Structures are given as structure tokens and as C-alpha cells.
Coordinates of C-alpha atoms and ligand atoms in Angstrom, one line a residue:
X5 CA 29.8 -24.1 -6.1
X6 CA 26.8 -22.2 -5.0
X7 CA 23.4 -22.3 -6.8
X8 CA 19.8 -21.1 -7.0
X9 CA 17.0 -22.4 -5.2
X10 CA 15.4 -24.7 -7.9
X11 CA 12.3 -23.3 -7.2
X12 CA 13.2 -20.0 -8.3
X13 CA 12.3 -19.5 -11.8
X14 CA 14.1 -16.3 -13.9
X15 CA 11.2 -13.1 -12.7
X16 CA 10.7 -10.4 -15.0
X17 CA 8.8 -7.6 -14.1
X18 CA 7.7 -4.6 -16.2
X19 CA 8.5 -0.6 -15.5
X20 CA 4.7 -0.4 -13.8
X21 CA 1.9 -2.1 -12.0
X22 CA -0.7 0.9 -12.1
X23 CA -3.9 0.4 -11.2
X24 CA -4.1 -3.9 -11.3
X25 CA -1.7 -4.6 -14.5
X26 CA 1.9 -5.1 -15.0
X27 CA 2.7 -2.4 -18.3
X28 CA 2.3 -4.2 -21.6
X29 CA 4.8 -4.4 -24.5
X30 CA 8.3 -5.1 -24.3
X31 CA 10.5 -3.0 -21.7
X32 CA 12.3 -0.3 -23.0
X33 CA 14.6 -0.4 -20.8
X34 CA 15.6 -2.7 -18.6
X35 CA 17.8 -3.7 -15.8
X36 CA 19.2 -6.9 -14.5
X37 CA 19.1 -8.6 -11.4
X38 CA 21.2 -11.4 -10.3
X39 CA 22.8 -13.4 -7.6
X40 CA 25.5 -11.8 -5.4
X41 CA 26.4 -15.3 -4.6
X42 CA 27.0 -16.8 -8.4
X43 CA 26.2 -13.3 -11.0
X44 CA 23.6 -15.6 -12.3
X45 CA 20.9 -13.6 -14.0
X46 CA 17.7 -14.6 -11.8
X47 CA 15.4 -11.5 -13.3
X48 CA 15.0 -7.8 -15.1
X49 CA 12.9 -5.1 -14.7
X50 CA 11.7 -2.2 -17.0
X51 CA 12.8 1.2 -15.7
X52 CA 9.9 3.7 -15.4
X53 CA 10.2 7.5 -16.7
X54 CA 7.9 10.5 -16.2
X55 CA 5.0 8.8 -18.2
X56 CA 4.9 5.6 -15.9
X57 CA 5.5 7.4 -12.8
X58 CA 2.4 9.8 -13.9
X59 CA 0.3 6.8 -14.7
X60 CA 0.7 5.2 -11.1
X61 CA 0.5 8.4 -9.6
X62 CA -2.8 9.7 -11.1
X63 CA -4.1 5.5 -10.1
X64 CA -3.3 5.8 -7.0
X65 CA -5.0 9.9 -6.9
X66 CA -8.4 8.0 -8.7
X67 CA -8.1 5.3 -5.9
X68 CA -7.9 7.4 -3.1
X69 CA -11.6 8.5 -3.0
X70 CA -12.6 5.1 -2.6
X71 CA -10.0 3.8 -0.7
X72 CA -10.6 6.5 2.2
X73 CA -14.5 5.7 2.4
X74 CA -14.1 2.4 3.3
X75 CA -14.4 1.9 7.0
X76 CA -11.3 1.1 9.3
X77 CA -12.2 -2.3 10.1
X78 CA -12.7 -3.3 6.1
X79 CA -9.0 -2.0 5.8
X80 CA -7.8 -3.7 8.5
X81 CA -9.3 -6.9 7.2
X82 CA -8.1 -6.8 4.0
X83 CA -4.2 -5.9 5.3
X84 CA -5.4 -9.3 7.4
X85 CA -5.9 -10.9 4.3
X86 CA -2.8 -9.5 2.4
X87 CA -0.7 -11.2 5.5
X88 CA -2.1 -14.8 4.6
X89 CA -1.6 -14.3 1.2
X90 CA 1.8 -14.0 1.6
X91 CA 2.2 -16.3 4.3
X92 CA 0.6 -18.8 2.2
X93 CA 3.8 -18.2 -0.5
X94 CA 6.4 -17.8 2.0
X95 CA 8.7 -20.4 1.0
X96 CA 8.9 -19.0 -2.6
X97 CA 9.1 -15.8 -1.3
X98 CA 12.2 -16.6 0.8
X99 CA 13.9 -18.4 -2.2
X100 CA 13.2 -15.3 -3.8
X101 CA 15.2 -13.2 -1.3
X102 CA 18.0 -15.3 -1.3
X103 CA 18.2 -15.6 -5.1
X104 CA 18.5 -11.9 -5.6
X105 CA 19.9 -10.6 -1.9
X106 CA 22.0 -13.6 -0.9
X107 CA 20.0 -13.6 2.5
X108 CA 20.7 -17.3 3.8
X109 CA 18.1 -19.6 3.5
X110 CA 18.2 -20.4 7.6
X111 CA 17.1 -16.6 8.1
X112 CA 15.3 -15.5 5.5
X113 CA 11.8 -17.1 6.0
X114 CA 11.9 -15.3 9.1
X115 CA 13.9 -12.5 8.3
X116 CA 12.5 -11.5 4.7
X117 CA 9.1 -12.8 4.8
X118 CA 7.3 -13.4 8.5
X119 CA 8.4 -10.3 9.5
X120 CA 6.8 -8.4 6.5
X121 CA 3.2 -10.5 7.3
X122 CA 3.6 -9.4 11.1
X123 CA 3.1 -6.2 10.9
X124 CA 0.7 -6.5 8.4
X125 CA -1.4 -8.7 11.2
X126 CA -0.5 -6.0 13.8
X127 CA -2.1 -3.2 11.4
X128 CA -4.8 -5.8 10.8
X129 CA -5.6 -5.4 14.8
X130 CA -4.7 -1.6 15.0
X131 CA -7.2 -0.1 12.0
X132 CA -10.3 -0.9 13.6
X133 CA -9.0 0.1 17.4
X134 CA -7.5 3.5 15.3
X135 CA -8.7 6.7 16.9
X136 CA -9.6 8.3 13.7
X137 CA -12.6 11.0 15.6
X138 CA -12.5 12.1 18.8
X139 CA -14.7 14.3 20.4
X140 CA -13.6 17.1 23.6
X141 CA -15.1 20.5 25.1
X142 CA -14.2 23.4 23.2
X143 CA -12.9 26.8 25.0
X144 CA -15.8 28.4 24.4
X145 CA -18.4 25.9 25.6
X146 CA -19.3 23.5 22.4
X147 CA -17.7 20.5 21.0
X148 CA -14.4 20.0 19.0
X149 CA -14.3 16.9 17.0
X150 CA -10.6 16.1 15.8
X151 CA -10.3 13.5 13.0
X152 CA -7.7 12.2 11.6
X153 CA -8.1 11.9 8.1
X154 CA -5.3 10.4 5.1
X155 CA -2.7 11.9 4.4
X156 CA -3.3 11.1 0.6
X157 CA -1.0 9.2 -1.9
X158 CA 2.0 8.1 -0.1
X159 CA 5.5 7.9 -2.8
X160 CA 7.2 4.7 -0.6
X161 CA 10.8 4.1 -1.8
X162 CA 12.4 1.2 -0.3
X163 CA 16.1 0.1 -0.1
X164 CA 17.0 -3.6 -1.1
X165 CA 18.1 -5.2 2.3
X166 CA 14.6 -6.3 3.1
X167 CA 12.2 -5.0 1.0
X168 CA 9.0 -6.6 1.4
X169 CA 9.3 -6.2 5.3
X170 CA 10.0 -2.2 4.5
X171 CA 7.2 -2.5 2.1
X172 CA 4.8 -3.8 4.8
X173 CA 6.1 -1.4 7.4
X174 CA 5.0 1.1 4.5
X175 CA 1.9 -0.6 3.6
X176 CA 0.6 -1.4 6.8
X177 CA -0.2 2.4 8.2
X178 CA -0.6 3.7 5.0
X179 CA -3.4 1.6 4.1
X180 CA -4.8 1.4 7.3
X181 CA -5.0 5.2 7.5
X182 CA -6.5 5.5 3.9
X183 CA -3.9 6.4 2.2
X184 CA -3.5 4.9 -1.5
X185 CA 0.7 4.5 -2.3
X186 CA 3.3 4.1 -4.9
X187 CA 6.3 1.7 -4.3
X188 CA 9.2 2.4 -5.8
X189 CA 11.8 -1.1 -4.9
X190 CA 15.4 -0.8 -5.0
X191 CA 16.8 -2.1 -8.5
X192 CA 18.7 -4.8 -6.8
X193 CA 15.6 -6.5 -4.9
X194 CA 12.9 -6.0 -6.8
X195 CA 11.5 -9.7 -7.7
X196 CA 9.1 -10.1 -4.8
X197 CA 7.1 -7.1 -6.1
X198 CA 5.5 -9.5 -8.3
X199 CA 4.4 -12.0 -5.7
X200 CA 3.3 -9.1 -3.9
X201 CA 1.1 -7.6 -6.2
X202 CA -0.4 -10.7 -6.6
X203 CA -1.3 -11.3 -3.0
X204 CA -2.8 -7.5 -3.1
X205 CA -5.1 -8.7 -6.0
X206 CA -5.8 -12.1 -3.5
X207 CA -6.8 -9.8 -0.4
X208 CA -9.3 -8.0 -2.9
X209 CA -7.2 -4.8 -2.2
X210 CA -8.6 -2.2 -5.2
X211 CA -7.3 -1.4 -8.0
X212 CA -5.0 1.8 -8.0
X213 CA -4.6 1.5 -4.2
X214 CA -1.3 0.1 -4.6
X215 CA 1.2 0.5 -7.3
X216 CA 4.4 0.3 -8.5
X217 CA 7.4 2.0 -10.2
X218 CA 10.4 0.1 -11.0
X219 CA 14.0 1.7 -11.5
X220 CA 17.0 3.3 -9.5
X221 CA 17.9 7.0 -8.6
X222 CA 16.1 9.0 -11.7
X223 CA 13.0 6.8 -11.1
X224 CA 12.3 7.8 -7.3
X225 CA 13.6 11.6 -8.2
X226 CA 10.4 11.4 -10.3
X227 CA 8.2 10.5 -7.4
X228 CA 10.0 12.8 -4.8
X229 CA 9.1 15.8 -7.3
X230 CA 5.9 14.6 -8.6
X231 CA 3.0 17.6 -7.5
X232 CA 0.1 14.6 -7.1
X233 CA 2.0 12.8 -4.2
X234 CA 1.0 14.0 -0.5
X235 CA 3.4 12.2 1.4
X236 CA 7.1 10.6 0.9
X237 CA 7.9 7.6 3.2
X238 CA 11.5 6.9 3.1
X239 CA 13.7 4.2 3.8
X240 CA 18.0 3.9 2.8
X241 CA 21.0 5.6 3.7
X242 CA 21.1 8.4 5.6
X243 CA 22.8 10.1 2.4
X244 CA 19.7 9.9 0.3
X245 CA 17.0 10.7 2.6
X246 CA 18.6 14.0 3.4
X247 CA 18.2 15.1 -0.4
X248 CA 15.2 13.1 -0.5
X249 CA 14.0 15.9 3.2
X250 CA 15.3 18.3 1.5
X251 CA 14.1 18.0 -1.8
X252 CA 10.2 17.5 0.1
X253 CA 11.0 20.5 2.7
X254 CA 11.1 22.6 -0.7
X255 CA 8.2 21.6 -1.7
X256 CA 6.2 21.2 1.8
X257 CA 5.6 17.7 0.9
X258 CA 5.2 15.9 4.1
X259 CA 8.5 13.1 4.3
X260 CA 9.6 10.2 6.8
X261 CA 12.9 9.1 6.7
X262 CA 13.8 5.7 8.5
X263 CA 17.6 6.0 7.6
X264 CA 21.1 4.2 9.1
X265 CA 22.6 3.3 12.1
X266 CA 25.4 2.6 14.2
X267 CA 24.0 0.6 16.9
X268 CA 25.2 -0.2 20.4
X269 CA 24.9 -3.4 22.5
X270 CA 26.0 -3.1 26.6
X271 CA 27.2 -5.9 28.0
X272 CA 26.8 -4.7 31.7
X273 CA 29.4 -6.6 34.2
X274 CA 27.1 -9.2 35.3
X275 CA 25.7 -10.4 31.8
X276 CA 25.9 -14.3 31.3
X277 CA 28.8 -15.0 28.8
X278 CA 27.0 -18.0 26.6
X279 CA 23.9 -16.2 26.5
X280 CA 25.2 -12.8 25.7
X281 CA 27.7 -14.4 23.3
X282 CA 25.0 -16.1 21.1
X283 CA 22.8 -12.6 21.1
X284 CA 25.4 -10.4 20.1
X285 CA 26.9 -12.8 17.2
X286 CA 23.3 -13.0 15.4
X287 CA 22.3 -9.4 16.2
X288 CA 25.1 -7.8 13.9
X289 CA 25.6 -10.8 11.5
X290 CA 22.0 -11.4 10.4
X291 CA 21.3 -10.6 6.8
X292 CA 25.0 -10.9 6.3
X293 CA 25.2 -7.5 8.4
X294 CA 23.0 -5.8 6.2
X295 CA 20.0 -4.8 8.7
X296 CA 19.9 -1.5 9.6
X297 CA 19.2 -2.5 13.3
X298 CA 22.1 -4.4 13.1
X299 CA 24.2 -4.0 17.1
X300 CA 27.5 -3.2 15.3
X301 CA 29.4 -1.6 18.2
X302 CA 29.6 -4.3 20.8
X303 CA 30.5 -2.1 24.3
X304 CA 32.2 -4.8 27.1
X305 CA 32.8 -4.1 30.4
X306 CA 37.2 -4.0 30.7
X307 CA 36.7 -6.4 33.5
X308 CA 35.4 -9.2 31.6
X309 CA 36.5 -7.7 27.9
X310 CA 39.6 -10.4 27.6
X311 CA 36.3 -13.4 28.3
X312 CA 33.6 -12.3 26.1
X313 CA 36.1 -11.3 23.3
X314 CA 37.8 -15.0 23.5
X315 CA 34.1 -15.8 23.3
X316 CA 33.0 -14.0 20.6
X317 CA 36.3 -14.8 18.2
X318 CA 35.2 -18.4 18.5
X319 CA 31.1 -17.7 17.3
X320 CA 32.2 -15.5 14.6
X321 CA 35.0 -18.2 13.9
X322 CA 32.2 -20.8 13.8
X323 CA 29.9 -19.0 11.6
X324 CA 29.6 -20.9 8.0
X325 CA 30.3 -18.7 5.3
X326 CA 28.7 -20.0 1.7
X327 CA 25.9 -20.9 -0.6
X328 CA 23.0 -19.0 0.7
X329 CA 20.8 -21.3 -0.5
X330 CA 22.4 -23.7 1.6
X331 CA 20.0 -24.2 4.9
X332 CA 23.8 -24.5 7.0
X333 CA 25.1 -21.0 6.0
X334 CA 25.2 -18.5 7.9
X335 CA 26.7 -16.0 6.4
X336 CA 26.0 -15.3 2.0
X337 CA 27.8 -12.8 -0.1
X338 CA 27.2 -9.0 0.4
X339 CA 24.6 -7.6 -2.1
X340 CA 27.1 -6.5 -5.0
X341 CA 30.7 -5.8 -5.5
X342 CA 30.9 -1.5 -4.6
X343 CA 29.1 -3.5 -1.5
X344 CA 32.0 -5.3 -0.9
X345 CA 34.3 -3.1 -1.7
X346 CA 33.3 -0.7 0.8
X347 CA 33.1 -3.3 3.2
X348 CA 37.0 -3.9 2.5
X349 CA 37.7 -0.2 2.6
X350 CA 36.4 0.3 6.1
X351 CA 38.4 -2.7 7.2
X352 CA 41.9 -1.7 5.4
X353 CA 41.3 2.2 7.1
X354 CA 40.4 0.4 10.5
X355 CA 43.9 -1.4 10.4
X356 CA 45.4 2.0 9.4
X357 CA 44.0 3.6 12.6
X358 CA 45.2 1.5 15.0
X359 CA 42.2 -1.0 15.2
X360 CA 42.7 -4.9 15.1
X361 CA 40.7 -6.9 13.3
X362 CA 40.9 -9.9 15.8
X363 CA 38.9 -12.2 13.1
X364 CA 37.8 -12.5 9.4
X365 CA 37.6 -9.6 6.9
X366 CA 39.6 -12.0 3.9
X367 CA 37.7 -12.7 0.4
X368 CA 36.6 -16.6 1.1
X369 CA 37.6 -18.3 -1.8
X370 CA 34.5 -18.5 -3.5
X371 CA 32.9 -16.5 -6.7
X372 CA 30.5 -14.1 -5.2
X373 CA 30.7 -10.8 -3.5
X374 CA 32.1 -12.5 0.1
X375 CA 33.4 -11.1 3.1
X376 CA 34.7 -13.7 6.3
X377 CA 32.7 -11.6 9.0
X378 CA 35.0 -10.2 10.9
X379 CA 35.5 -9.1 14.7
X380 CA 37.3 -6.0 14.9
X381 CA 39.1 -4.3 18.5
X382 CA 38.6 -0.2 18.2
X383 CA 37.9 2.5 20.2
X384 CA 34.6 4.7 19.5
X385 CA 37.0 7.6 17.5
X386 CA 37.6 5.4 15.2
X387 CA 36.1 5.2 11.4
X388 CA 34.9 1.7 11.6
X389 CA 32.9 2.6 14.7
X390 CA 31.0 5.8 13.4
X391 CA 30.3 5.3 10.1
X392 CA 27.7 2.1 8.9
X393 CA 29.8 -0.4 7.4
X394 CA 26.6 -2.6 6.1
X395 CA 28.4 -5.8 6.2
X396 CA 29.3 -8.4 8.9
X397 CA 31.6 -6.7 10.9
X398 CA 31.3 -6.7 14.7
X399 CA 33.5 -3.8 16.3
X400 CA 34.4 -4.2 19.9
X401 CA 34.9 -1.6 22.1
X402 CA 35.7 -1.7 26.0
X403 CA 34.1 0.6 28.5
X404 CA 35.2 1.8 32.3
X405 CA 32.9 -0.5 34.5
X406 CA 34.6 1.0 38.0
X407 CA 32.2 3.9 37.4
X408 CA 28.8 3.4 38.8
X409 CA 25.4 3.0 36.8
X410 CA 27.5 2.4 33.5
X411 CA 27.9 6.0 32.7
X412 CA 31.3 5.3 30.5
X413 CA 29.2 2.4 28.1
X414 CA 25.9 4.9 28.3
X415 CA 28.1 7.8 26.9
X416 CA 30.1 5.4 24.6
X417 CA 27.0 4.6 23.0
X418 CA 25.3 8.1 22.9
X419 CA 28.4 9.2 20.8
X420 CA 26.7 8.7 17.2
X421 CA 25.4 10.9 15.1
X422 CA 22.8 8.3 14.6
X423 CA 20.1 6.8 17.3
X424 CA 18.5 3.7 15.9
X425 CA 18.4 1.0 18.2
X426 CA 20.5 -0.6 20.9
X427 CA 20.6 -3.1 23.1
X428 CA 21.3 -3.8 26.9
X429 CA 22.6 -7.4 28.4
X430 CA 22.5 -8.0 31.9
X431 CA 21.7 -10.8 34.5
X432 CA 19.0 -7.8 36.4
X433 CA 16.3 -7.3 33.8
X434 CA 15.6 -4.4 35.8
X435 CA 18.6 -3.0 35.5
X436 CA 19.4 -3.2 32.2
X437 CA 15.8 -1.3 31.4
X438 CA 17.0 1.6 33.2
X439 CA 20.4 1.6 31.1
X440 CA 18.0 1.0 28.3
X441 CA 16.0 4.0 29.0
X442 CA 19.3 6.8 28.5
X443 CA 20.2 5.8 25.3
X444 CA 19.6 7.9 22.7
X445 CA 17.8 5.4 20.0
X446 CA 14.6 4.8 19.1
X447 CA 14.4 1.2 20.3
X448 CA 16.3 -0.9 22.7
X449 CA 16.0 -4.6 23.5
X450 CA 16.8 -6.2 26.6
X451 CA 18.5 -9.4 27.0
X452 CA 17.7 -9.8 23.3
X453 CA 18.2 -8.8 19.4
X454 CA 14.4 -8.1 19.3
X455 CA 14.9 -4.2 18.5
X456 CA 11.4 -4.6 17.1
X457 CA 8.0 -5.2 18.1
X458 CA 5.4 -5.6 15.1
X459 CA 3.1 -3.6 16.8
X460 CA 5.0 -1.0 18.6
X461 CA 6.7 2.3 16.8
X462 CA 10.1 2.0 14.9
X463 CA 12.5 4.5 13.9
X464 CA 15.4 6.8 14.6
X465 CA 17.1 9.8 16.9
X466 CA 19.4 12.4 15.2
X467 CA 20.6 11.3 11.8
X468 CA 19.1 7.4 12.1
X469 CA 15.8 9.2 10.3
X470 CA 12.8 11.7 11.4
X471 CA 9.5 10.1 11.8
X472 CA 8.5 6.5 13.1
X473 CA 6.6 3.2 11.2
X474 CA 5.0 0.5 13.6
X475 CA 2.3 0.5 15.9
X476 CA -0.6 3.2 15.9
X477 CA 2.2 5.9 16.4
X478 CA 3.4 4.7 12.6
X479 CA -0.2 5.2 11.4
X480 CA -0.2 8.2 13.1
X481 CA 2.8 9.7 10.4
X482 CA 0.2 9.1 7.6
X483 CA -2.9 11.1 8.6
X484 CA -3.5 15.0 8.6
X485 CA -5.3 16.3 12.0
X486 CA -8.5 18.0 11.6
X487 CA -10.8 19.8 14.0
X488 CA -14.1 21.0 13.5
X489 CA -15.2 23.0 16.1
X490 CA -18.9 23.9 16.7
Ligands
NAD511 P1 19.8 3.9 -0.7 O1 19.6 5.1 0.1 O2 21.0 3.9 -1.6 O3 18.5 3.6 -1.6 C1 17.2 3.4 -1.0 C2 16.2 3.6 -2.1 O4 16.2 5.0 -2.5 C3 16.3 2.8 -3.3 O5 15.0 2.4 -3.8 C4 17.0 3.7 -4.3 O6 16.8 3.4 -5.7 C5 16.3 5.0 -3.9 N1 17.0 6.3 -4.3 C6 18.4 6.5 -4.3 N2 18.6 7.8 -4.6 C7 17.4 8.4 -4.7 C8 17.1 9.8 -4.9 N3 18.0 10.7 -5.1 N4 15.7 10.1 -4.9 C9 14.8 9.1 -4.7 N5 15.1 7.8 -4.5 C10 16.4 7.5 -4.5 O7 19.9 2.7 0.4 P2 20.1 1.1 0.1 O8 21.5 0.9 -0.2 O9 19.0 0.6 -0.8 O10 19.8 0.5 1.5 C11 20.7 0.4 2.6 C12 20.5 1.6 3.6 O11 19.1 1.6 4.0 C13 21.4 1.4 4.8 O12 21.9 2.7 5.1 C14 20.4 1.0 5.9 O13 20.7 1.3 7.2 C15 19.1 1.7 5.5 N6 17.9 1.0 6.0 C16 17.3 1.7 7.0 C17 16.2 1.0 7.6 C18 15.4 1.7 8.7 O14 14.3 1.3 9.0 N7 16.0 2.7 9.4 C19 15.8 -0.2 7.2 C20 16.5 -0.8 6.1 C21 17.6 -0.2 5.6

């Protein structure tokens, strides 16, 4: 039987935080959260309409004036002390995530929380370094000074996977450019909103600089359209940010989009089997294969494809399926049923077209929304390896190594419509950089998962998402240019 974290009490949050307070009264409407793993209520949260929405907005408008004046180093010390705030709750934090997302307990310190609180230190270290003026000859003679100025008040709408990390990845450039923000969580994950408001209060982050709207779709329709918001930073499906582009590119509101993906991992010929094994195993399973970055299309040399597949049956094989809140699991339910369903779907087509599913894909025998993760032999025309199955399934595909420089796995992996990340395995670090370096995605690792570096940008090619959050080139998406030429 699985269970809650005992330390996670029942959170209810109201439709708003605008401008330092959670809406009083009682919620007009409300929606529930609970576990994927046992349906167990574990909170509810009010939905906001036009008049909340207008609230936050106009707070975060009245905040901006203020917010903009103080200097780059004060904002980067108070995204500093937003960071220790929530390091300083990161256990309850990480119940949190795996009461309402199922993420197992083993991961989700790191995965939920540290990663949130790192790039939060790495814009810490990046506001005060920011170029925001810079001075250079003009054509005829005198001066140009170019600033960069905010961008204004940023709508952020986050998806559910891991929302306080997208949050920070939000947060963190926004605020160290000026800019003043609404959040808008996804309806299933919304508890750690609370906990993060809180820490914003700790850090002595002003009031109206950071708010809140809760709800679903009609909810972040009202902050897409709303005429007082500057900028719309977008993260989800690939489906929704292309209304979400287009309903901005109607209105020439200014719109980021980190969206889905279809990653590849290279195993290049000479790539240690344990090693390589291990990597690939907890690069598309973590989260319960609910990470965009997750290296879902596993690309193995055919001279070595019958090894590392024997390989890999056995670590998915291995992986404990269960009680998230379980520190043993590995692998927790998927976020709700439609979630699993889907999941299911993909697999049943994937049998229909030919494809093997070597391991897993069976409901475990327990009562949330489970999947066994699966290993699954395709080729790259095939459903399950275009389209983001955003659950733990592992698709293998085998690549021509007789062909020099590992054109057949480069091309195999360019042929996505989406770009995200990728990764490259090989026994020459060398090497595998200059594979690295002709895909098509906006990070690659080498000899690793670690698609992300706190302080370095992250985002997508073609339909993975237009823009990029992380490092100064992710503040750079939330300031206008200006020059003033004398
Ligand atoms: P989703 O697109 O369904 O929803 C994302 C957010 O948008 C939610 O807050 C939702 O309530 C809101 N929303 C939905 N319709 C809207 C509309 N018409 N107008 C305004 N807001 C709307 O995505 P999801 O299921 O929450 O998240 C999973 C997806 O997110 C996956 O595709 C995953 O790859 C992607 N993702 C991408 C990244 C990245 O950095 N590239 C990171 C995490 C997740």
C-alpha cells in the first residue's frame, strides 16, 4: 500500500497571492489535488477569473517601478537569499513533490527542489556581473550608450512536472533583469507555491513583485490576453505554446516558449557498457519519464546493439516500481490517469507498427496511475520515436556504425521536429564533443545526463520552443535594448 509522507499536511491555497496575501474568504471555486500514487486528496486550490488575474496583474504593474530601481547587485542578493530560503525547507518541499507529482522520494530532493535553488544562486552571481549599459563610438563621432532595460511584468505559466525548478528558471532572469511576474502553476502541482511565497516574503522580495494566479486553461488564457502584461514566458507541450505564440504574435506581446522533446542519446562504438548503461537508464526514467530533457530515443551502434540492449533490459528490469514516498523506488505512478492512458496508447500503436517492446509497459498491480517502464526496439519512423510519450519508456534504435564520423546516428537523431537536448557516450571525450556539436538541440551532455548547467542557457531548436532560460543569455530574453545616442 502506498502512503503520504507524514510530514505532508493537506495544503490549501487560495485563487491569488497579489501583492503579499493569499485572497481572503472562502474559494469560490476550487480544485483538488491529490496523489497519483493513492487518489488521496493532499490539497485544493481556488481558481482565479478576470478579477484575480487583474488584481495580480495591476501588483505586479505598481511593483515594477520600484522593483526596476533597485540596483543589480540588491537583486541578485535577494534571489541569493530566496535560494537559502528554500534550501532551508527542502525536505518538506520534496515531500511536497512527491505527495502531489508522485516524483520518488530518492530523486526529488535533487530533482524538484536543488535544482530550483541552483539557478537561483547562479542568477544570484549573474545580476551584478549583468551588462545592463554599455557604452561604444557612434557613426558619427559621439557616444552610444545601449542599456538593457526590463522587459516589464512577465505572465510565467508553468507545467506540473517540475514546477518550482521552471518557476526559478522563470524567476531567476526575470527578477534579475527587473522584471516584476505573475505565476500561473499547473492545477496538478500547485502546493509548493505556498512554500514559495513564503520564502519570497523571507528574502524580503517586495510586495507585488511576485504573484500568483491559480487555475487550469481559462486561468492562463486570461494572462496570455491580459493588455498590462509585457512579456509571456512559457513552459508545457509543444501544443499549448503554439496557441499560447500565437495568441502573443497577435498581440505583439513578447513570448518564450520552452516546449517538448524527443531527445537523443549516441552511444558511439567505443562507449563503456556499465557506464553507458547506468547514464542512459536514469536519463530517460527520472521523474518517472516525465522531464522534458528526458534521452528517450537511445541510438546504439549495430555492432554492439545485441550487448548494450541485453544491458539495458536488465537495469530497466531492475528498476523498483512503487510507493514514491518510499526512499527505494525508483519509479512512482504517472501524474494522472489521461497520463497513463496515453502512455498505454503509444505503447499498444508501437506493437501495432512493428516495434517490440523488449520490457515493461504492464499496469503493476498497484492502485495508482502506474506504468512498468518499459524498453521498446523501433526504428526512428515509428510513432513511439517521434512523438513525446512523457512516461518511462526508453525506445531503442540501431544506427549504421561502418560509416565514418557517425553520420547514420547524427542524422537519426537530427530527424525530429523537436531539438531539445541530447546526449553523446564515448570512451574519446573529444570525440564525442564533436558529435555533440552537429546535433540539432539546444544542449548536449557528454558522457553524462547533465543536459543542464545552472548557469549556462537552456532551451530548444525547431518545435522544442523559441527563446532560451539559464545563464546571462536567459536574462537576456527578459530585457528590451535601448540606445541613446549623443
Ligand atoms: P501543458 O502545455 O498542458 O500546460 C502547461 C501550463 O500551461 C499549465 O500551467 C496549464 O494550465 C497552462 N495552459 C494550458 N493551456 C493553456 C492555454 N491555452 N493558455 C494559457 N495557459 C495554458 O503542459 P504540462 O502537461 O503541464 O507539462 C508537460 C509538458 O511540458 C511536456 O510536453 C514537457 O516536455 C513540457 N516541459 C518542457 C520543459 C522545457 O524546459 N522545455 C520543461 C518542463 C516541461
Amino acid at each position: 500500500m502506498t502512503s503520504l509522507p507524514e510530514s505532508v499536511p493537506m495544503v490549501e491555497l487560495a485563487a491569488s497571492y497579489v501583492a503579499g496575501k493569499w485572497a481572503a474568504g472562502a474559494l469560490a471555486e476550487t480544485v483538488e489535488v491529490t496523489s497519483p500514487a493513492t487518489g488521496q486528496v493532499v490539497g485544493a486550490i481556488g481558481v482565479a477569473g478576470t478579477e484575480e488575474v487583474d488584481a495580480a496583474v495591476a501588483a505586479a504593474r505598481a511593483a515594477l517601478a520600484t522593483w526596476r530601481q533597485v540596483s543589480p547587485a540588491d537583486r541578485g542578493a535577494a534571489l541569493g537569499r530566496l535560494a537559502d530560503a528554500l534550501t532551508a525547507r527542502k525536505g518538506e518541499l520534496a515531500d511536497l513533490a512527491t505527495a502531489e507529482i508522485g516524483s520518488p522520494r530518492s530523486w526529488s530532493t535533487f530533482g524538484q527542489v536543488l535544482t530550483a535553488t541552483g539557478v537561483l544562486k547562479a542568477y544570484a552571481a549573474i545580476a551584478p556581473e549583468y551588462p545592463f549599459t554599455a557604452t561604444r563610438p557612434s557613426m558619427t563621432g559621439g557616444t552610444v550608450e545601449v542599456r538593457q532595460v526590463p522587459v516589464g511584468v512577465v505572465g510565467a505559466i508553468v507545467p506540473w512536472n517540475t514546477p518550482l525548478f521552471i518557476a526559478a528558471l522563470k524567476l531567476g532572469p526575470a527578477l534579475a533583469a527587473g522584471c516584476t511576474v505573475v505565476l500561473k502553476p499547473a492545477p496538478d502541482a500547485p502546493l509548493a507555491f505556498g512554500v514559495l511565497m513564503e520564502a519570497i516574503e523571507q528574502a524580503g522580495i517586495p510586495d507585488g513583485v511576485v504573484n500568483v494566479v491559480n487555475g487550469g486553461t481559462s486561468t492562463g488564457e486570461l494572462l496570455v490576453e491580459h493588455p498590462g502584461v509585457d512579456k509571456i514566458s512559457f513552459t508545457g507541450s509543444t501544443t499549448v505554446g503554439a496557441k499560447i505564440g500565437a495568441a502573443c504574435g497577435t498581440r505583439v506581446r513578447r513570448c518564450s516558449t520552452e516546449l517538448g522533446g524527443k531527445s537523443a542519446a549516441i552511444v558511439l562504438p567505443d562507449a563503456p557498457l556499465e557506464r553507458t548503461v547506468k547514464g542512459l537508464v536514469g536519463g530517460v526514467m527520472g521523474n518517472n519519464g516525465q522531464l522534458c530533457a528526458a534521452l528517450t530515443r537511445i541510438l546504439l551502434p549495430r555492432s554492439r546493439y545485441d550487448e548494450f540492449v541485453s544491458a539495458l533490459q536488465v537495469a530497466v528490469e531492475a528498476l523498483t516500481v512503487g510507493d514514491p514516498a518510499d526512499r527505494s523506488t525508483d519509479i512512482g505512478p504517472l501524474i494522472n490517469e489521461a497520463a497513463r492512458d496515453k502512455a498505454e496508447g503509444f505503447l499498444r500503436r508501437a506493437r501495432d507498427e512493428g516495434a517490440t517492446v523488449l520490457v515493461g509497459g504492464e499496469r503493476p498491480n498497484l492502485p495508482g496511475w502506474f506504468v512498468a517502464p518499459a524498453l521498446v526496439a523501433a526504428t526512428n519512423d515509428m510513432e513511439i520515436a517521434r512523438e513525446e510519450v512523457f512516461g518511462p519508456v526508453a525506445v531503442v534504435i540501431a544506427y549504421d556504425d561502418s560509416e565514418p564520423d557517425a553520420e547514420d546516428a547524427v542524422s537519426i537523431a537530427n530527424d525530429s521536429r523537436y531539438g531539445l537536448v541530447g546526449a553523446v557516450w564515448s570512451a574519446d571525450e573529444q570525440r564525442a564533443a564533436e558529435v555533440a556539436a552537429r546535433l540539432q538541440v539546444g544542449s548536449v551532455a557528454v558522457n553524462s545526463t547533465a543536459v543542464l548547467d545552472f548557469g549556462s542557457p537552456f532551451g530548444g531548436f525547431k518545435q522544442s520552443g523559441i527563446g532560451r532560460e539559464g545563464g546571462p543569455e536567459g536574462l537576456a530574453g527578459f530585457v528590451e535594448y535601448q540606445a541613446i545616442i549623443r
